[in-house]
Amino acid sequence: MSIVQTENLTYTYSLGTPFEKTAVKDVNIAIDEGELCGIIGHTGSGKSTLIQHLNGLVKPTSGSVFIDGQNIWDKGVKIRDIRFKVGLVFQYPEYQIFEDTVFKDIAFGPKNMGLSEDEVSRRVKDSAEIVGLRPETLGKSPFELSGGQKRRVAIAGVMAMEPKVLILDEPVAGLDPKGREKILAQIKRYRDEKNATVLLISHSMEDVARFTTKILVMENGGVFCYDTPPKVFGRAAELASMGLSVPQITRVINRLKSAGIDIPGDIYTVEYAVKKINEYLARK
Ligand SMILES: Nc1ncnc2c1ncn2[C@@H]1O[C@H](COP(=O)(O)OP(=O)(O)O)[C@@H](O)[C@H]1O
Ligand SMILES: [Mg+2]
């Protein structure tokens, strides 16, 4: 069964005013448990608006959202419980840090869930470890930390609620390549250790290609496609016409192919390209 599902989901900002804007149009998605789903699309394609529906932060103008098969806006469903099940990390979450110690900031969510002090403490330590924060950092003020460290604190704060579905809006935007790599690996680790489902918005095709099991491509408020990375990046020309690109390595390989060099298969990571090129050279 799909853990995240939408049916004809539509959302219009400022409905009934001259500023009316339909940001999400008739979206039907079904994401299976355990998937690490990348969400890509041009700026303004509705990615952020879509994900804010999935934990009930935004109520659909029409259509439905189902989490674990349950319509989250049905009578009797507590949105609070949905928020615990579906954790949302906003873009630039470091700006939402407010407690005076890292420990307290990460503890805010789990405390709010009414967990015992011991359990809160276990979760804070556990999630700090997942995002690579050292134990001694927990006693510091978050405001003494670097931007990348603050981002980790904010992500750990949502992970500490141990949501079954973790959704992140551009979690590595603005970080240097090493920082990006680490945070993406930590997000993957959360998913592996907690058997969680992860959705992450990204505008880096390279990141999406390496880290996801499925890719949702949004176009103009709607779903262009939802498929595995090779299938999605196999549609290079269509993506280009939307202002999206395939990973750089896929472009390189496509050029080689069009120059008559026979490297078979769908190639979208550098590691796989190296393997295929070596095989080609060995054949020659
Ligand atoms: N608070 C808002 N009020 C009005 N329009 C908005 C608001 N937030 C986003 N929009 C519009 O909705 C569309 C989708 O935006 P968004 O979901 O932020 O897309 P993305 O995350 O893909 O860049 C855009 O046209 C954007 O200008
Ligand atoms: Mg956005």
PDB file of C-alpha atoms and ligand atoms in Angstrom:
ATOM      1  CA  MET A   1       0.000   0.000   0.000  1.00  0.00           C
ATOM      2  CA  SER A   2       1.097   3.543  -0.681  1.00  0.00           C
ATOM      3  CA  ILE A   3       2.096   5.477   2.398  1.00  0.00           C
ATOM      4  CA  VAL A   4       1.576   8.862   0.735  1.00  0.00           C
ATOM      5  CA  GLN A   5      -1.203   9.336  -1.743  1.00  0.00           C
ATOM      6  CA  THR A   6      -3.096  12.240  -3.241  1.00  0.00           C
ATOM      7  CA  GLU A   7      -6.276  12.225  -5.270  1.00  0.00           C
ATOM      8  CA  ASN A   8      -7.014  15.101  -7.624  1.00  0.00           C
ATOM      9  CA  LEU A   9      -5.200  17.422  -5.266  1.00  0.00           C
ATOM     10  CA  THR A  10      -5.627  21.069  -6.227  1.00  0.00           C
ATOM     11  CA  TYR A  11      -4.582  24.182  -4.363  1.00  0.00           C
ATOM     12  CA  THR A  12      -5.282  27.794  -5.235  1.00  0.00           C
ATOM     13  CA  TYR A  13      -3.657  30.679  -3.372  1.00  0.00           C
ATOM     14  CA  SER A  14      -5.769  33.775  -2.680  1.00  0.00           C
ATOM     15  CA  LEU A  15      -8.898  32.116  -4.020  1.00  0.00           C
ATOM     16  CA  GLY A  16     -11.533  34.598  -5.151  1.00  0.00           C
ATOM     17  CA  THR A  17      -9.171  37.574  -5.330  1.00  0.00           C
ATOM     18  CA  PRO A  18      -7.460  39.173  -8.340  1.00  0.00           C
ATOM     19  CA  PHE A  19      -4.255  37.455  -7.105  1.00  0.00           C
ATOM     20  CA  GLU A  20      -5.723  33.960  -7.428  1.00  0.00           C
ATOM     21  CA  LYS A  21      -3.034  31.445  -8.362  1.00  0.00           C
ATOM     22  CA  THR A  22      -3.504  27.708  -8.765  1.00  0.00           C
ATOM     23  CA  ALA A  23      -0.165  26.301  -7.602  1.00  0.00           C
ATOM     24  CA  VAL A  24      -1.081  22.594  -7.568  1.00  0.00           C
ATOM     25  CA  LYS A  25      -3.419  21.174 -10.195  1.00  0.00           C
ATOM     26  CA  ASP A  26      -5.122  17.822 -10.080  1.00  0.00           C
ATOM     27  CA  VAL A  27      -2.169  15.931  -8.646  1.00  0.00           C
ATOM     28  CA  ASN A  28      -2.449  12.163  -8.243  1.00  0.00           C
ATOM     29  CA  ILE A  29       0.557  10.521  -6.658  1.00  0.00           C
ATOM     30  CA  ALA A  30       1.079   7.233  -4.839  1.00  0.00           C
ATOM     31  CA  ILE A  31       4.376   6.768  -3.048  1.00  0.00           C
ATOM     32  CA  ASP A  32       5.211   3.385  -1.590  1.00  0.00           C
ATOM     33  CA  GLU A  33       6.659   2.816   1.834  1.00  0.00           C
ATOM     34  CA  GLY A  34      10.479   2.886   1.932  1.00  0.00           C
ATOM     35  CA  GLU A  35      10.852   4.938  -1.203  1.00  0.00           C
ATOM     36  CA  LEU A  36      13.455   7.712  -1.292  1.00  0.00           C
ATOM     37  CA  CYS A  37      11.647  10.043  -3.617  1.00  0.00           C
ATOM     38  CA  GLY A  38      13.245  13.071  -5.227  1.00  0.00           C
ATOM     39  CA  ILE A  39      10.957  15.902  -6.324  1.00  0.00           C
ATOM     40  CA  ILE A  40      12.200  18.102  -9.135  1.00  0.00           C
ATOM     41  CA  GLY A  41      10.680  20.842 -11.265  1.00  0.00           C
ATOM     42  CA  HIS A  42      11.234  24.383 -12.340  1.00  0.00           C
ATOM     43  CA  THR A  43      10.901  27.187  -9.761  1.00  0.00           C
ATOM     44  CA  GLY A  44       7.200  27.855  -9.291  1.00  0.00           C
ATOM     45  CA  SER A  45       6.132  24.389 -10.462  1.00  0.00           C
ATOM     46  CA  GLY A  46       4.348  23.753  -7.158  1.00  0.00           C
ATOM     47  CA  LYS A  47       6.817  21.531  -5.302  1.00  0.00           C
ATOM     48  CA  SER A  48       6.757  23.384  -1.987  1.00  0.00           C
ATOM     49  CA  THR A  49       3.000  23.867  -2.077  1.00  0.00           C
ATOM     50  CA  LEU A  50       2.491  20.153  -2.773  1.00  0.00           C
ATOM     51  CA  ILE A  51       4.599  18.897   0.117  1.00  0.00           C
ATOM     52  CA  GLN A  52       2.977  21.253   2.609  1.00  0.00           C
ATOM     53  CA  HIS A  53      -0.258  19.358   1.972  1.00  0.00           C
ATOM     54  CA  LEU A  54       1.251  16.050   3.000  1.00  0.00           C
ATOM     55  CA  ASN A  55       1.369  16.772   6.731  1.00  0.00           C
ATOM     56  CA  GLY A  56      -1.777  18.867   6.788  1.00  0.00           C
ATOM     57  CA  LEU A  57      -0.052  22.220   6.987  1.00  0.00           C
ATOM     58  CA  VAL A  58      -2.070  23.375   3.997  1.00  0.00           C
ATOM     59  CA  LYS A  59      -5.628  22.225   3.329  1.00  0.00           C
ATOM     60  CA  PRO A  60      -6.474  21.316  -0.271  1.00  0.00           C
ATOM     61  CA  THR A  61      -8.786  23.626  -2.209  1.00  0.00           C
ATOM     62  CA  SER A  62     -10.127  20.360  -3.622  1.00  0.00           C
ATOM     63  CA  GLY A  63      -9.052  16.733  -3.694  1.00  0.00           C
ATOM     64  CA  SER A  64      -7.644  14.517  -0.952  1.00  0.00           C
ATOM     65  CA  VAL A  65      -4.474  13.510   0.840  1.00  0.00           C
ATOM     66  CA  PHE A  66      -4.047  10.025   2.291  1.00  0.00           C
ATOM     67  CA  ILE A  67      -1.335   8.988   4.723  1.00  0.00           C
ATOM     68  CA  ASP A  68      -1.151   5.254   5.401  1.00  0.00           C
ATOM     69  CA  GLY A  69      -4.476   4.940   3.636  1.00  0.00           C
ATOM     70  CA  GLN A  70      -6.216   7.472   5.849  1.00  0.00           C
ATOM     71  CA  ASN A  71      -7.755  10.648   4.479  1.00  0.00           C
ATOM     72  CA  ILE A  72      -6.097  13.229   6.719  1.00  0.00           C
ATOM     73  CA  TRP A  73      -9.023  15.645   6.533  1.00  0.00           C
ATOM     74  CA  ASP A  74     -11.647  13.048   7.522  1.00  0.00           C
ATOM     75  CA  LYS A  75     -13.599  13.859  10.662  1.00  0.00           C
ATOM     76  CA  GLY A  76     -11.978  12.246  13.659  1.00  0.00           C
ATOM     77  CA  VAL A  77      -8.430  12.459  12.323  1.00  0.00           C
ATOM     78  CA  LYS A  78      -6.217  14.629  14.499  1.00  0.00           C
ATOM     79  CA  ILE A  79      -3.938  16.714  12.299  1.00  0.00           C
ATOM     80  CA  ARG A  80      -1.521  16.783  15.230  1.00  0.00           C
ATOM     81  CA  ASP A  81      -1.045  13.012  14.863  1.00  0.00           C
ATOM     82  CA  ILE A  82      -0.469  13.404  11.126  1.00  0.00           C
ATOM     83  CA  ARG A  83       2.261  15.981  11.873  1.00  0.00           C
ATOM     84  CA  PHE A  84       4.017  13.406  14.062  1.00  0.00           C
ATOM     85  CA  LYS A  85       3.789  10.785  11.335  1.00  0.00           C
ATOM     86  CA  VAL A  86       4.903  13.077   8.535  1.00  0.00           C
ATOM     87  CA  GLY A  87       7.843  15.300   9.450  1.00  0.00           C
ATOM     88  CA  LEU A  88       8.469  18.373   7.336  1.00  0.00           C
ATOM     89  CA  VAL A  89      11.785  20.199   7.106  1.00  0.00           C
ATOM     90  CA  PHE A  90      11.329  23.593   5.457  1.00  0.00           C
ATOM     91  CA  GLN A  91      13.779  25.297   3.161  1.00  0.00           C
ATOM     92  CA  TYR A  92      16.522  27.040   5.169  1.00  0.00           C
ATOM     93  CA  PRO A  93      15.277  25.478   8.431  1.00  0.00           C
ATOM     94  CA  GLU A  94      18.203  26.993  10.354  1.00  0.00           C
ATOM     95  CA  TYR A  95      16.233  30.248  10.509  1.00  0.00           C
ATOM     96  CA  GLN A  96      13.650  28.529  12.688  1.00  0.00           C
ATOM     97  CA  ILE A  97      16.066  27.606  15.443  1.00  0.00           C
ATOM     98  CA  PHE A  98      15.167  29.415  18.652  1.00  0.00           C
ATOM     99  CA  GLU A  99      16.186  27.472  21.765  1.00  0.00           C
ATOM    100  CA  ASP A 100      19.333  28.417  23.680  1.00  0.00           C
ATOM    101  CA  THR A 101      20.965  24.993  23.445  1.00  0.00           C
ATOM    102  CA  VAL A 102      21.229  22.505  20.616  1.00  0.00           C
ATOM    103  CA  PHE A 103      19.810  19.817  22.906  1.00  0.00           C
ATOM    104  CA  LYS A 104      16.690  21.853  23.685  1.00  0.00           C
ATOM    105  CA  ASP A 105      16.173  22.741  20.064  1.00  0.00           C
ATOM    106  CA  ILE A 106      16.278  19.118  18.908  1.00  0.00           C
ATOM    107  CA  ALA A 107      14.139  18.102  21.906  1.00  0.00           C
ATOM    108  CA  PHE A 108      11.359  20.560  21.080  1.00  0.00           C
ATOM    109  CA  GLY A 109       9.441  18.241  18.732  1.00  0.00           C
ATOM    110  CA  PRO A 110       9.650  15.005  20.743  1.00  0.00           C
ATOM    111  CA  LYS A 111       8.785  16.887  23.958  1.00  0.00           C
ATOM    112  CA  ASN A 112       5.728  18.257  22.274  1.00  0.00           C
ATOM    113  CA  MET A 113       4.695  14.663  21.532  1.00  0.00           C
ATOM    114  CA  GLY A 114       4.416  14.069  25.274  1.00  0.00           C
ATOM    115  CA  LEU A 115       7.240  11.512  25.451  1.00  0.00           C
ATOM    116  CA  SER A 116       9.059  10.759  28.706  1.00  0.00           C
ATOM    117  CA  GLU A 117      12.238  12.663  29.492  1.00  0.00           C
ATOM    118  CA  ASP A 118      14.336   9.538  28.947  1.00  0.00           C
ATOM    119  CA  GLU A 119      12.783   8.879  25.580  1.00  0.00           C
ATOM    120  CA  VAL A 120      13.222  12.509  24.520  1.00  0.00           C
ATOM    121  CA  SER A 121      16.864  12.325  25.544  1.00  0.00           C
ATOM    122  CA  ARG A 122      17.404   9.065  23.666  1.00  0.00           C
ATOM    123  CA  ARG A 123      15.890  10.528  20.535  1.00  0.00           C
ATOM    124  CA  VAL A 124      17.906  13.739  20.735  1.00  0.00           C
ATOM    125  CA  LYS A 125      21.158  11.795  21.033  1.00  0.00           C
ATOM    126  CA  ASP A 126      20.160   9.328  18.359  1.00  0.00           C
ATOM    127  CA  SER A 127      19.178  11.953  15.790  1.00  0.00           C
ATOM    128  CA  ALA A 128      22.181  14.158  16.608  1.00  0.00           C
ATOM    129  CA  GLU A 129      24.339  11.137  15.885  1.00  0.00           C
ATOM    130  CA  ILE A 130      22.598  10.448  12.575  1.00  0.00           C
ATOM    131  CA  VAL A 131      23.215  14.000  11.346  1.00  0.00           C
ATOM    132  CA  GLY A 132      26.813  13.921  12.532  1.00  0.00           C
ATOM    133  CA  LEU A 133      26.644  16.321  15.490  1.00  0.00           C
ATOM    134  CA  ARG A 134      29.103  15.483  18.240  1.00  0.00           C
ATOM    135  CA  PRO A 135      27.764  14.904  21.777  1.00  0.00           C
ATOM    136  CA  GLU A 136      29.570  18.012  23.070  1.00  0.00           C
ATOM    137  CA  THR A 137      27.660  20.143  20.550  1.00  0.00           C
ATOM    138  CA  LEU A 138      24.400  19.403  22.375  1.00  0.00           C
ATOM    139  CA  GLY A 139      25.270  21.772  25.225  1.00  0.00           C
ATOM    140  CA  LYS A 140      26.233  24.658  22.942  1.00  0.00           C
ATOM    141  CA  SER A 141      24.092  27.511  21.758  1.00  0.00           C
ATOM    142  CA  PRO A 142      22.925  26.799  18.211  1.00  0.00           C
ATOM    143  CA  PHE A 143      23.831  30.370  17.344  1.00  0.00           C
ATOM    144  CA  GLU A 144      27.536  29.603  17.845  1.00  0.00           C
ATOM    145  CA  LEU A 145      27.428  27.018  15.061  1.00  0.00           C
ATOM    146  CA  SER A 146      28.206  27.351  11.356  1.00  0.00           C
ATOM    147  CA  GLY A 147      25.377  27.481   8.823  1.00  0.00           C
ATOM    148  CA  GLY A 148      25.844  23.831   7.881  1.00  0.00           C
ATOM    149  CA  GLN A 149      25.827  22.743  11.537  1.00  0.00           C
ATOM    150  CA  LYS A 150      22.689  24.761  12.237  1.00  0.00           C
ATOM    151  CA  ARG A 151      21.020  23.065   9.290  1.00  0.00           C
ATOM    152  CA  ARG A 152      21.906  19.713  10.851  1.00  0.00           C
ATOM    153  CA  VAL A 153      20.368  20.768  14.167  1.00  0.00           C
ATOM    154  CA  ALA A 154      17.138  21.713  12.418  1.00  0.00           C
ATOM    155  CA  ILE A 155      16.993  18.438  10.481  1.00  0.00           C
ATOM    156  CA  ALA A 156      17.754  16.437  13.653  1.00  0.00           C
ATOM    157  CA  GLY A 157      14.856  18.224  15.361  1.00  0.00           C
ATOM    158  CA  VAL A 158      12.414  16.738  12.854  1.00  0.00           C
ATOM    159  CA  MET A 159      14.158  13.340  12.792  1.00  0.00           C
ATOM    160  CA  ALA A 160      13.851  13.192  16.593  1.00  0.00           C
ATOM    161  CA  MET A 161      10.101  12.921  16.174  1.00  0.00           C
ATOM    162  CA  GLU A 162      10.868   9.715  14.260  1.00  0.00           C
ATOM    163  CA  PRO A 163       8.347  10.384  11.517  1.00  0.00           C
ATOM    164  CA  LYS A 164       7.460   7.480   9.241  1.00  0.00           C
ATOM    165  CA  VAL A 165       7.612   9.938   6.377  1.00  0.00           C
ATOM    166  CA  LEU A 166      10.355  12.556   6.326  1.00  0.00           C
ATOM    167  CA  ILE A 167       9.922  15.377   3.831  1.00  0.00           C
ATOM    168  CA  LEU A 168      12.623  17.944   3.160  1.00  0.00           C
ATOM    169  CA  ASP A 169      12.404  21.065   1.011  1.00  0.00           C
ATOM    170  CA  GLU A 170      15.807  21.607  -0.634  1.00  0.00           C
ATOM    171  CA  PRO A 171      17.751  20.271   2.374  1.00  0.00           C
ATOM    172  CA  VAL A 172      21.184  20.955   0.909  1.00  0.00           C
ATOM    173  CA  ALA A 173      20.521  24.280  -0.840  1.00  0.00           C
ATOM    174  CA  GLY A 174      23.357  26.729  -0.309  1.00  0.00           C
ATOM    175  CA  LEU A 175      25.816  24.206   1.179  1.00  0.00           C
ATOM    176  CA  ASP A 176      29.227  23.357  -0.245  1.00  0.00           C
ATOM    177  CA  PRO A 177      29.631  20.033  -2.126  1.00  0.00           C
ATOM    178  CA  LYS A 178      31.092  18.156   0.862  1.00  0.00           C
ATOM    179  CA  GLY A 179      28.356  19.378   3.172  1.00  0.00           C
ATOM    180  CA  ARG A 180      25.711  18.438   0.597  1.00  0.00           C
ATOM    181  CA  GLU A 181      27.104  14.952   0.233  1.00  0.00           C
ATOM    182  CA  LYS A 182      27.174  14.361   3.986  1.00  0.00           C
ATOM    183  CA  ILE A 183      23.667  15.600   4.679  1.00  0.00           C
ATOM    184  CA  LEU A 184      22.222  13.553   1.828  1.00  0.00           C
ATOM    185  CA  ALA A 185      23.986  10.444   3.158  1.00  0.00           C
ATOM    186  CA  GLN A 186      22.577  11.175   6.633  1.00  0.00           C
ATOM    187  CA  ILE A 187      19.064  11.498   5.268  1.00  0.00           C
ATOM    188  CA  LYS A 188      19.490   8.165   3.531  1.00  0.00           C
ATOM    189  CA  ARG A 189      20.766   6.673   6.778  1.00  0.00           C
ATOM    190  CA  TYR A 190      17.649   7.875   8.612  1.00  0.00           C
ATOM    191  CA  ARG A 191      15.486   6.167   6.009  1.00  0.00           C
ATOM    192  CA  ASP A 192      17.494   2.920   6.211  1.00  0.00           C
ATOM    193  CA  GLU A 193      17.645   2.760  10.013  1.00  0.00           C
ATOM    194  CA  LYS A 194      14.060   3.759  10.717  1.00  0.00           C
ATOM    195  CA  ASN A 195      12.510   2.033   7.696  1.00  0.00           C
ATOM    196  CA  ALA A 196      11.097   5.410   6.823  1.00  0.00           C
ATOM    197  CA  THR A 197       9.944   6.933   3.564  1.00  0.00           C
ATOM    198  CA  VAL A 198      11.714  10.087   2.416  1.00  0.00           C
ATOM    199  CA  LEU A 199      10.606  12.793  -0.011  1.00  0.00           C
ATOM    200  CA  LEU A 200      13.073  15.473  -0.873  1.00  0.00           C
ATOM    201  CA  ILE A 201      12.881  18.481  -3.139  1.00  0.00           C
ATOM    202  CA  SER A 202      16.077  19.256  -4.966  1.00  0.00           C
ATOM    203  CA  HIS A 203      17.168  21.239  -7.962  1.00  0.00           C
ATOM    204  CA  SER A 204      20.357  19.244  -8.368  1.00  0.00           C
ATOM    205  CA  MET A 205      19.899  16.466 -10.902  1.00  0.00           C
ATOM    206  CA  GLU A 206      23.202  14.989  -9.729  1.00  0.00           C
ATOM    207  CA  ASP A 207      21.949  14.655  -6.160  1.00  0.00           C
ATOM    208  CA  VAL A 208      18.609  13.269  -7.210  1.00  0.00           C
ATOM    209  CA  ALA A 209      20.270  10.790  -9.560  1.00  0.00           C
ATOM    210  CA  ARG A 210      22.533   9.380  -6.885  1.00  0.00           C
ATOM    211  CA  PHE A 211      20.308   9.404  -3.851  1.00  0.00           C
ATOM    212  CA  THR A 212      16.798   8.526  -4.871  1.00  0.00           C
ATOM    213  CA  THR A 213      14.831   5.438  -5.782  1.00  0.00           C
ATOM    214  CA  LYS A 214      12.079   7.383  -7.552  1.00  0.00           C
ATOM    215  CA  ILE A 215      11.722  10.845  -9.032  1.00  0.00           C
ATOM    216  CA  LEU A 216       8.587  12.962  -9.198  1.00  0.00           C
ATOM    217  CA  VAL A 217       8.820  15.635 -11.876  1.00  0.00           C
ATOM    218  CA  MET A 218       6.460  18.577 -11.426  1.00  0.00           C
ATOM    219  CA  GLU A 219       5.545  20.882 -14.265  1.00  0.00           C
ATOM    220  CA  ASN A 220       3.319  23.892 -13.943  1.00  0.00           C
ATOM    221  CA  GLY A 221       1.481  22.608 -10.851  1.00  0.00           C
ATOM    222  CA  GLY A 222       0.933  19.131 -12.263  1.00  0.00           C
ATOM    223  CA  VAL A 223       2.831  15.856 -12.334  1.00  0.00           C
ATOM    224  CA  PHE A 224       4.915  15.410 -15.466  1.00  0.00           C
ATOM    225  CA  CYS A 225       6.060  11.930 -14.463  1.00  0.00           C
ATOM    226  CA  TYR A 226       6.878   9.697 -11.500  1.00  0.00           C
ATOM    227  CA  ASP A 227       9.395   6.981 -12.217  1.00  0.00           C
ATOM    228  CA  THR A 228      12.823   5.497 -11.485  1.00  0.00           C
ATOM    229  CA  PRO A 229      15.913   7.666 -12.172  1.00  0.00           C
ATOM    230  CA  PRO A 230      16.909   5.809 -15.382  1.00  0.00           C
ATOM    231  CA  LYS A 231      13.396   6.145 -16.800  1.00  0.00           C
ATOM    232  CA  VAL A 232      13.162   9.828 -15.915  1.00  0.00           C
ATOM    233  CA  PHE A 233      16.622  10.725 -17.205  1.00  0.00           C
ATOM    234  CA  GLY A 234      15.902   8.733 -20.343  1.00  0.00           C
ATOM    235  CA  ARG A 235      13.568  11.624 -21.241  1.00  0.00           C
ATOM    236  CA  ALA A 236      16.380  14.154 -21.622  1.00  0.00           C
ATOM    237  CA  ALA A 237      14.805  16.126 -24.462  1.00  0.00           C
ATOM    238  CA  GLU A 238      11.466  16.577 -22.662  1.00  0.00           C
ATOM    239  CA  LEU A 239      13.211  17.608 -19.449  1.00  0.00           C
ATOM    240  CA  ALA A 240      15.284  20.129 -21.379  1.00  0.00           C
ATOM    241  CA  SER A 241      12.151  21.644 -22.885  1.00  0.00           C
ATOM    242  CA  MET A 242      10.921  22.237 -19.310  1.00  0.00           C
ATOM    243  CA  GLY A 243      14.127  24.003 -18.396  1.00  0.00           C
ATOM    244  CA  LEU A 244      15.361  20.980 -16.446  1.00  0.00           C
ATOM    245  CA  SER A 245      18.462  19.096 -17.312  1.00  0.00           C
ATOM    246  CA  VAL A 246      19.614  15.558 -16.897  1.00  0.00           C
ATOM    247  CA  PRO A 247      22.775  14.989 -14.821  1.00  0.00           C
ATOM    248  CA  GLN A 248      25.934  16.323 -16.443  1.00  0.00           C
ATOM    249  CA  ILE A 249      27.340  12.803 -16.794  1.00  0.00           C
ATOM    250  CA  THR A 250      24.221  11.729 -18.736  1.00  0.00           C
ATOM    251  CA  ARG A 251      24.813  14.630 -21.132  1.00  0.00           C
ATOM    252  CA  VAL A 252      28.447  13.600 -21.568  1.00  0.00           C
ATOM    253  CA  ILE A 253      27.466  10.007 -22.316  1.00  0.00           C
ATOM    254  CA  ASN A 254      24.724  11.140 -24.714  1.00  0.00           C
ATOM    255  CA  ARG A 255      27.335  13.184 -26.606  1.00  0.00           C
ATOM    256  CA  LEU A 256      29.640  10.172 -26.777  1.00  0.00           C
ATOM    257  CA  LYS A 257      26.761   8.030 -28.034  1.00  0.00           C
ATOM    258  CA  SER A 258      25.890  10.534 -30.732  1.00  0.00           C
ATOM    259  CA  ALA A 259      29.541  10.561 -31.754  1.00  0.00           C
ATOM    260  CA  GLY A 260      29.176   6.847 -32.444  1.00  0.00           C
ATOM    261  CA  ILE A 261      30.748   5.505 -29.274  1.00  0.00           C
ATOM    262  CA  ASP A 262      28.667   2.560 -28.240  1.00  0.00           C
ATOM    263  CA  ILE A 263      28.110   2.702 -24.472  1.00  0.00           C
ATOM    264  CA  PRO A 264      24.859   0.886 -23.765  1.00  0.00           C
ATOM    265  CA  GLY A 265      22.422   1.481 -20.929  1.00  0.00           C
ATOM    266  CA  ASP A 266      20.982   4.418 -19.002  1.00  0.00           C
ATOM    267  CA  ILE A 267      23.815   6.214 -17.296  1.00  0.00           C
ATOM    268  CA  TYR A 268      23.172   8.905 -14.726  1.00  0.00           C
ATOM    269  CA  THR A 269      25.871   8.564 -12.089  1.00  0.00           C
ATOM    270  CA  VAL A 270      29.607   9.095 -12.475  1.00  0.00           C
ATOM    271  CA  GLU A 271      30.381   5.752 -10.785  1.00  0.00           C
ATOM    272  CA  TYR A 272      28.249   3.831 -13.258  1.00  0.00           C
ATOM    273  CA  ALA A 273      29.691   5.802 -16.176  1.00  0.00           C
ATOM    274  CA  VAL A 274      33.229   4.824 -15.127  1.00  0.00           C
ATOM    275  CA  LYS A 275      32.205   1.170 -15.077  1.00  0.00           C
ATOM    276  CA  LYS A 276      30.553   1.361 -18.501  1.00  0.00           C
ATOM    277  CA  ILE A 277      33.423   3.283 -20.085  1.00  0.00           C
ATOM    278  CA  ASN A 278      35.922   0.748 -18.727  1.00  0.00           C
ATOM    279  CA  GLU A 279      33.820  -2.069 -20.168  1.00  0.00           C
ATOM    280  CA  TYR A 280      33.769  -0.251 -23.506  1.00  0.00           C
ATOM    281  CA  LEU A 281      37.544   0.219 -23.472  1.00  0.00           C
ATOM    282  CA  ALA A 282      38.062  -3.440 -22.559  1.00  0.00           C
ATOM    283  CA  ARG A 283      35.899  -4.489 -25.527  1.00  0.00           C
ATOM    284  CA  LYS A 284      37.851  -2.335 -27.969  1.00  0.00           C
TER     285      LYS A 284
HETATM  286  N1  LIG B   1       1.961  32.363  -0.429  1.00  0.00           N
HETATM  287  C1  LIG B   1       1.723  32.431  -1.734  1.00  0.00           C
HETATM  288  N2  LIG B   1       0.786  33.267  -2.241  1.00  0.00           N
HETATM  289  C2  LIG B   1       0.528  33.308  -3.553  1.00  0.00           C
HETATM  290  N3  LIG B   1       1.135  32.564  -4.472  1.00  0.00           N
HETATM  291  C3  LIG B   1       2.085  31.713  -4.043  1.00  0.00           C
HETATM  292  C4  LIG B   1       2.426  31.593  -2.659  1.00  0.00           C
HETATM  293  N4  LIG B   1       3.403  30.656  -2.534  1.00  0.00           N
HETATM  294  C5  LIG B   1       3.652  30.235  -3.791  1.00  0.00           C
HETATM  295  N5  LIG B   1       2.865  30.856  -4.677  1.00  0.00           N
HETATM  296  C6  LIG B   1       2.844  30.626  -6.139  1.00  0.00           C
HETATM  297  O1  LIG B   1       2.471  29.281  -6.365  1.00  0.00           O
HETATM  298  C7  LIG B   1       3.262  28.711  -7.411  1.00  0.00           C
HETATM  299  C8  LIG B   1       3.982  27.478  -6.888  1.00  0.00           C
HETATM  300  O2  LIG B   1       4.920  27.896  -5.913  1.00  0.00           O
HETATM  301  P1  LIG B   1       5.805  26.869  -5.081  1.00  0.00           P
HETATM  302  O3  LIG B   1       4.934  25.808  -4.540  1.00  0.00           O
HETATM  303  O4  LIG B   1       6.586  27.667  -4.120  1.00  0.00           O
HETATM  304  O5  LIG B   1       6.736  26.245  -6.217  1.00  0.00           O
HETATM  305  P2  LIG B   1       8.204  25.620  -6.142  1.00  0.00           P
HETATM  306  O6  LIG B   1       8.439  25.151  -4.750  1.00  0.00           O
HETATM  307  O7  LIG B   1       8.174  24.515  -7.153  1.00  0.00           O
HETATM  308  O8  LIG B   1       9.150  26.704  -6.559  1.00  0.00           O
HETATM  309  C9  LIG B   1       4.170  29.817  -7.898  1.00  0.00           C
HETATM  310  O9  LIG B   1       3.588  30.431  -9.018  1.00  0.00           O
HETATM  311  C10 LIG B   1       4.226  30.781  -6.751  1.00  0.00           C
HETATM  312  O10 LIG B   1       4.464  32.086  -7.169  1.00  0.00           O
HETATM  313 MG    MG B   2       9.951  25.678  -3.387  1.00  0.00          MG
END
